[in-house]
Amino acid sequence: MRKLFLPALVLGVLFVALVSNLYFLHKELQDFYFAVIAEETRRVESIIEGTVAGGGDPVEAVSSYMESSPFLVGATFSLGGREIIIPGSAVGENYYRKTVKVEPFTFNLYFDFSYLEEFNKHVFYTFVALLFFSFSFTAVTVWLVRKYFEEKLLYEKEKQEKERLESINLVIHSLLHEVKNRLNTLNLLLHRIERNCENPYVEKLKKEVEGLGRYLEETADLRRPIVLEKEKVDIRELVEGTVAKFSHLLGVKEIETKVNIERALLEVDPEKLSSVFVDLIKNAIEALEGKEKRKLKIEGKREGNFYVVSIMDSGGELPDTEKIFLPYRSTKKGGFGLGLYNAKRVVEAHGGKIEASVEGGWTVFRITLPLA
């Protein structure tokens, strides 16, 4: 900050000097205008007085003088309560007006100095220089104060974002509460069915309902940290098992699917990580709706001390990548904008990261997880 004090001071002095120069130039030009107007007015008044005293026509005399004057561009005269414009006159608010009274006439004289190019050029060049130095001075000043306000602005932005999340969180809280009540009822019904029926799908349905209940618990309050229940999992089996849930839908949608996952043991929460893959695959299917080319590729491989899972669709479209993982910013009609946000929370809870991009016509979601 101290190193920049001297340049800022110099620019400030230059700025003041230019403003002062412009002010004195304007004053000098204004004084010149008034001096010329006063002299021209005196001459016209003398001509009118001489013409009236000699019994001549003062209107014709003023018209004749106006033709030879470089400054007088128009005149009117009043007689009997009426104002009459002398032929060939240019009158209006853009011209400077002076009034001359010689009984029984009253003349309004209009002067124009717009053609004085030398003065205009001087003012123009001075104004350009003033703008340049003003901009430089302003830029330096903004740069200086930015450092001071940077943390404050960041704090305000975070505060506003927190308030926005809290307000929206209250809106959906009632909805989530109602859904949880319905899930509890559904869970009780499944227990009754389980006692009277040994269908393997009942157990799967129970697990899905319980998983959905836990998901709602975590989603109901975005401030609550995600709790992981880690275990060693073969990532290939986890991904392929998740894709298998969509096998029927992928066939109905005629989406060509390729899965190439390298085997590796990762210590993860299989249920939560599977929910991330479910969200990304579901988004990919929706993105391919109505597309002529419908392809889905899922790849997984080791990269150093990390394992990278890439979910790619041939939609080749993606909204703003900087805001795509923010909560309550869904691009889908009727969406809450929580899917990708929760996916990001889950991945980061595992010590990894998730990225989105468009590469070679493919929409790519890349998940990086630590091996150890």
XYZ file of C-alpha atoms in Angstrom:
372
model
C 0.000 0.000 0.000
C 2.795 2.450 0.887
C 4.650 1.710 -2.357
C 1.616 2.827 -4.325
C 1.109 6.018 -2.346
C 3.543 8.115 -4.409
C 2.114 7.149 -7.852
C -1.379 7.771 -6.564
C -0.312 11.170 -5.217
C 1.293 12.124 -8.554
C -1.812 11.111 -10.483
C -3.936 13.056 -8.038
C -1.848 16.206 -8.558
C -2.046 15.790 -12.337
C -5.783 15.323 -12.108
C -6.188 18.516 -10.079
C -3.908 20.400 -12.506
C -5.945 19.281 -15.508
C -9.221 20.173 -13.842
C -7.840 23.614 -12.980
C -6.569 24.108 -16.523
C -9.940 23.156 -17.957
C -11.690 25.532 -15.578
C -9.473 28.519 -16.448
C -9.710 27.709 -20.157
C -13.475 27.591 -19.918
C -13.515 30.890 -18.027
C -11.198 32.516 -20.585
C -13.352 31.305 -23.456
C -16.499 32.482 -21.712
C -15.012 35.930 -21.080
C -14.026 36.126 -24.730
C -17.561 35.244 -25.847
C -19.085 37.875 -23.596
C -16.610 40.515 -24.784
C -17.410 39.800 -28.454
C -21.153 39.768 -27.747
C -20.921 43.075 -25.888
C -19.004 44.652 -28.773
C -21.379 43.286 -31.408
C -24.406 44.407 -29.401
C -22.945 47.902 -29.051
C -22.391 48.106 -32.830
C -25.901 46.907 -33.675
C -27.388 49.340 -31.154
C -25.404 52.194 -32.696
C -26.590 51.244 -36.205
C -30.228 51.119 -35.081
C -30.002 54.456 -33.302
C -28.370 56.106 -36.324
C -30.904 54.637 -38.731
C -33.892 55.671 -36.595
C -32.464 59.187 -36.161
C -31.975 59.482 -39.934
C -35.514 58.286 -40.641
C -34.341 55.026 -42.211
C -35.532 51.433 -41.789
C -33.743 49.882 -38.755
C -34.931 46.373 -39.700
C -33.223 46.590 -43.067
C -30.101 47.997 -41.414
C -29.938 45.101 -38.930
C -30.559 42.582 -41.736
C -27.735 44.105 -43.771
C -25.326 44.023 -40.817
C -26.304 40.448 -40.015
C -25.209 39.311 -43.491
C -21.674 40.578 -42.922
C -21.320 39.648 -39.237
C -19.570 36.357 -38.395
C -21.329 36.201 -35.044
C -24.836 37.620 -35.482
C -26.974 34.871 -37.048
C -30.497 36.035 -36.294
C -32.689 38.858 -35.031
C -36.300 39.606 -34.210
C -38.031 42.862 -33.453
C -41.163 43.731 -31.493
C -43.566 46.350 -32.605
C -47.094 46.835 -31.323
C -46.902 43.768 -29.069
C -45.888 41.380 -31.873
C -42.467 39.715 -32.317
C -41.389 39.472 -35.956
C -38.425 37.417 -37.213
C -36.166 39.254 -39.656
C -35.905 37.215 -42.896
C -32.821 35.000 -43.089
C -32.493 34.749 -39.315
C -31.608 31.659 -37.330
C -33.142 31.858 -33.903
C -33.477 29.345 -31.090
C -32.393 28.349 -27.624
C -28.985 27.176 -28.887
C -27.913 30.755 -29.553
C -27.016 33.470 -27.089
C -29.648 36.221 -26.996
C -29.240 39.948 -26.254
C -32.008 42.542 -26.217
C -31.611 46.074 -27.618
C -34.293 48.720 -27.080
C -34.465 51.796 -29.292
C -37.856 53.415 -29.142
C -40.239 52.406 -30.524
C -38.416 49.135 -31.442
C -37.194 46.236 -29.342
C -34.672 43.922 -31.047
C -33.618 40.439 -29.883
C -30.188 39.552 -31.275
C -28.964 35.924 -31.579
C -25.223 35.167 -31.627
C -23.494 31.921 -32.628
C -19.871 30.939 -31.875
C -20.025 27.243 -32.776
C -17.673 27.652 -35.718
C -14.746 28.757 -33.556
C -12.899 25.498 -34.167
C -9.622 26.420 -32.550
C -11.239 26.922 -29.186
C -13.338 23.806 -29.594
C -10.270 21.733 -30.466
C -8.455 23.060 -27.448
C -11.341 22.133 -25.195
C -11.695 18.720 -26.867
C -8.034 17.784 -26.493
C -8.039 18.962 -22.917
C -11.143 16.945 -22.224
C -9.585 13.786 -23.743
C -6.472 14.259 -21.638
C -8.629 14.795 -18.591
C -10.544 11.594 -19.287
C -7.319 9.636 -19.697
C -5.787 10.814 -16.473
C -9.108 10.543 -14.684
C -9.363 6.934 -15.780
C -5.807 6.231 -14.672
C -6.386 7.899 -11.341
C -9.658 6.043 -10.843
C -8.103 2.697 -11.788
C -5.287 3.134 -9.285
C -7.718 4.249 -6.604
C -10.019 1.280 -7.224
C -7.054 -1.080 -7.110
C -5.984 0.378 -3.791
C -9.371 0.226 -2.114
C -10.149 -3.207 -3.547
C -7.633 -4.800 -1.217
C -9.374 -3.213 1.709
C -12.891 -4.183 0.691
C -12.081 -7.597 -0.772
C -12.621 -9.560 2.434
C -15.626 -7.466 3.367
C -17.288 -8.082 -0.004
C -16.511 -11.782 0.234
C -18.059 -11.881 3.683
C -21.202 -10.109 2.439
C -21.468 -12.491 -0.499
C -21.185 -15.527 1.755
C -23.709 -14.012 4.137
C -26.210 -13.399 1.329
C -25.719 -16.916 -0.013
C -26.273 -18.351 3.454
C -29.467 -16.334 3.883
C -30.663 -17.449 0.432
C -30.055 -21.101 1.274
C -31.790 -20.793 4.615
C -34.856 -19.141 3.100
C -35.194 -21.774 0.370
C -34.461 -24.501 2.883
C -37.484 -23.387 4.906
C -39.672 -23.524 1.792
C -38.848 -27.140 0.959
C -38.629 -28.309 4.567
C -42.376 -28.770 4.820
C -42.393 -30.764 1.581
C -39.597 -33.056 2.762
C -41.355 -33.530 6.089
C -44.525 -34.667 4.322
C -42.556 -37.073 2.102
C -40.874 -38.595 5.171
C -44.273 -39.190 6.759
C -45.420 -41.019 3.633
C -42.225 -43.093 3.623
C -42.835 -44.136 7.215
C -46.294 -45.326 6.243
C -44.850 -47.158 3.243
C -42.222 -48.783 5.449
C -44.906 -50.111 7.814
C -46.840 -51.547 4.879
C -43.707 -53.296 3.611
C -43.158 -54.901 7.015
C -46.707 -56.279 6.909
C -46.233 -57.565 3.379
C -42.915 -59.163 4.381
C -44.648 -61.215 7.110
C -47.133 -62.615 4.619
C -44.929 -62.911 1.541
C -41.383 -64.125 0.915
C -40.788 -62.200 -2.286
C -37.102 -61.121 -2.716
C -38.229 -57.813 -4.217
C -39.825 -56.818 -0.930
C -36.429 -56.762 0.784
C -34.959 -54.708 -2.042
C -37.854 -52.314 -1.859
C -37.345 -51.969 1.905
C -33.683 -51.062 1.386
C -34.612 -48.473 -1.214
C -37.222 -46.907 1.075
C -34.765 -46.826 3.992
C -32.071 -45.306 1.787
C -34.485 -42.674 0.548
C -35.409 -41.856 4.137
C -31.764 -41.318 5.092
C -31.263 -39.186 1.990
C -34.188 -36.977 2.982
C -32.794 -36.626 6.490
C -29.528 -35.258 5.125
C -31.221 -33.112 2.475
C -33.648 -31.530 4.928
C -30.817 -29.436 6.364
C -27.942 -28.628 3.992
C -25.847 -27.401 6.916
C -25.731 -30.896 8.410
C -22.462 -32.677 7.509
C -22.641 -35.959 5.637
C -21.876 -39.006 7.783
C -20.183 -41.818 5.893
C -20.393 -45.519 6.695
C -17.281 -46.686 4.878
C -16.331 -50.184 3.866
C -13.988 -51.737 1.326
C -15.821 -51.971 -1.979
C -14.906 -53.168 -5.453
C -15.653 -50.019 -7.431
C -16.320 -52.058 -10.564
C -19.092 -54.048 -8.895
C -20.558 -50.861 -7.394
C -20.706 -49.040 -10.740
C -21.940 -52.014 -12.725
C -24.605 -52.698 -10.093
C -25.804 -49.109 -10.353
C -25.912 -49.249 -14.156
C -27.909 -52.491 -13.948
C -30.731 -50.564 -12.239
C -31.115 -48.547 -15.440
C -30.774 -51.461 -17.900
C -34.476 -51.548 -18.770
C -34.750 -47.752 -19.121
C -31.592 -47.571 -21.236
C -33.051 -50.204 -23.551
C -36.391 -48.431 -23.840
C -34.645 -45.119 -24.582
C -32.396 -46.882 -27.139
C -29.257 -45.495 -25.530
C -26.071 -47.261 -26.554
C -24.187 -47.921 -23.302
C -20.543 -48.892 -22.795
C -19.105 -49.612 -19.340
C -15.358 -50.101 -18.922
C -14.407 -50.108 -15.237
C -11.033 -51.235 -13.931
C -11.205 -53.253 -10.727
C -9.987 -51.558 -7.538
C -10.799 -51.695 -3.834
C -11.880 -48.343 -2.416
C -12.900 -47.519 1.125
C -16.194 -45.704 0.551
C -19.794 -45.489 1.631
C -21.337 -47.711 -1.079
C -24.884 -46.474 -0.606
C -24.035 -42.765 -0.822
C -21.541 -43.186 -3.642
C -24.075 -45.270 -5.553
C -26.600 -42.427 -5.157
C -24.056 -40.120 -6.839
C -23.781 -42.493 -9.818
C -27.581 -42.781 -9.936
C -27.966 -38.990 -10.154
C -25.328 -38.652 -12.873
C -26.684 -41.530 -14.986
C -30.243 -40.236 -14.615
C -29.091 -36.757 -15.696
C -27.309 -38.267 -18.699
C -30.465 -40.155 -19.765
C -32.529 -36.978 -19.477
C -29.903 -34.995 -21.421
C -30.122 -37.502 -24.307
C -33.898 -37.155 -24.576
C -34.767 -36.156 -28.145
C -31.161 -36.424 -29.376
C -30.442 -38.215 -32.628
C -27.176 -39.598 -31.268
C -27.750 -41.340 -27.906
C -24.628 -42.778 -26.332
C -23.533 -43.266 -22.728
C -20.005 -44.211 -21.688
C -18.840 -44.974 -18.165
C -15.128 -45.467 -17.601
C -13.059 -46.040 -14.475
C -9.295 -46.317 -14.033
C -6.420 -45.671 -11.672
C -4.500 -42.431 -12.027
C -1.597 -42.339 -9.576
C -2.958 -42.420 -6.038
C -6.485 -41.758 -7.239
C -9.282 -43.572 -8.982
C -11.217 -41.639 -11.648
C -14.754 -42.482 -12.771
C -15.988 -40.648 -15.882
C -19.655 -40.627 -16.862
C -20.087 -39.283 -20.399
C -23.087 -38.723 -22.635
C -23.208 -37.614 -26.250
C -25.535 -34.692 -25.485
C -22.573 -32.323 -25.556
C -24.400 -29.609 -23.598
C -23.759 -28.157 -20.170
C -24.940 -25.008 -18.364
C -22.566 -22.710 -16.489
C -19.962 -25.060 -14.968
C -19.232 -22.571 -12.160
C -22.820 -22.697 -10.882
C -23.864 -26.210 -11.860
C -22.972 -27.642 -8.420
C -24.630 -24.847 -6.422
C -27.832 -25.746 -4.538
C -31.285 -24.695 -5.765
C -30.059 -23.792 -9.265
C -31.736 -26.498 -11.315
C -32.036 -26.089 -15.094
C -34.828 -28.677 -15.204
C -38.441 -27.655 -14.933
C -39.737 -28.531 -11.480
C -36.286 -29.491 -10.185
C -34.931 -28.452 -6.788
C -31.307 -28.274 -7.918
C -30.106 -30.615 -5.160
C -28.886 -33.634 -7.150
C -25.517 -32.326 -8.281
C -25.051 -30.326 -5.101
C -25.472 -33.430 -2.953
C -23.282 -35.399 -5.354
C -20.545 -32.834 -4.775
C -21.024 -33.034 -0.991
C -20.779 -36.834 -1.016
C -17.673 -36.906 -3.220
C -15.940 -34.222 -1.153
C -16.865 -36.072 2.057
C -14.843 -38.981 0.612
C -11.868 -36.646 0.116
C -12.379 -36.463 -3.633
C -13.654 -33.980 -6.175
C -16.188 -33.844 -9.005
C -15.813 -31.811 -12.203
C -18.025 -31.134 -15.223
C -16.981 -30.220 -18.749
C -17.790 -30.598 -22.445
C -15.068 -32.424 -24.374
C -15.235 -33.305 -28.050
C -19.030 -33.246 -28.168
C -19.390 -35.254 -24.942
C -20.743 -34.018 -21.626
C -18.318 -35.350 -19.021
C -18.723 -35.677 -15.263
C -15.442 -36.787 -13.743
C -15.235 -38.097 -10.164
C -11.804 -38.409 -8.559
C -11.510 -40.514 -5.376
C -8.432 -41.345 -3.295
C -7.301 -44.969 -3.433
C -6.041 -45.008 0.146
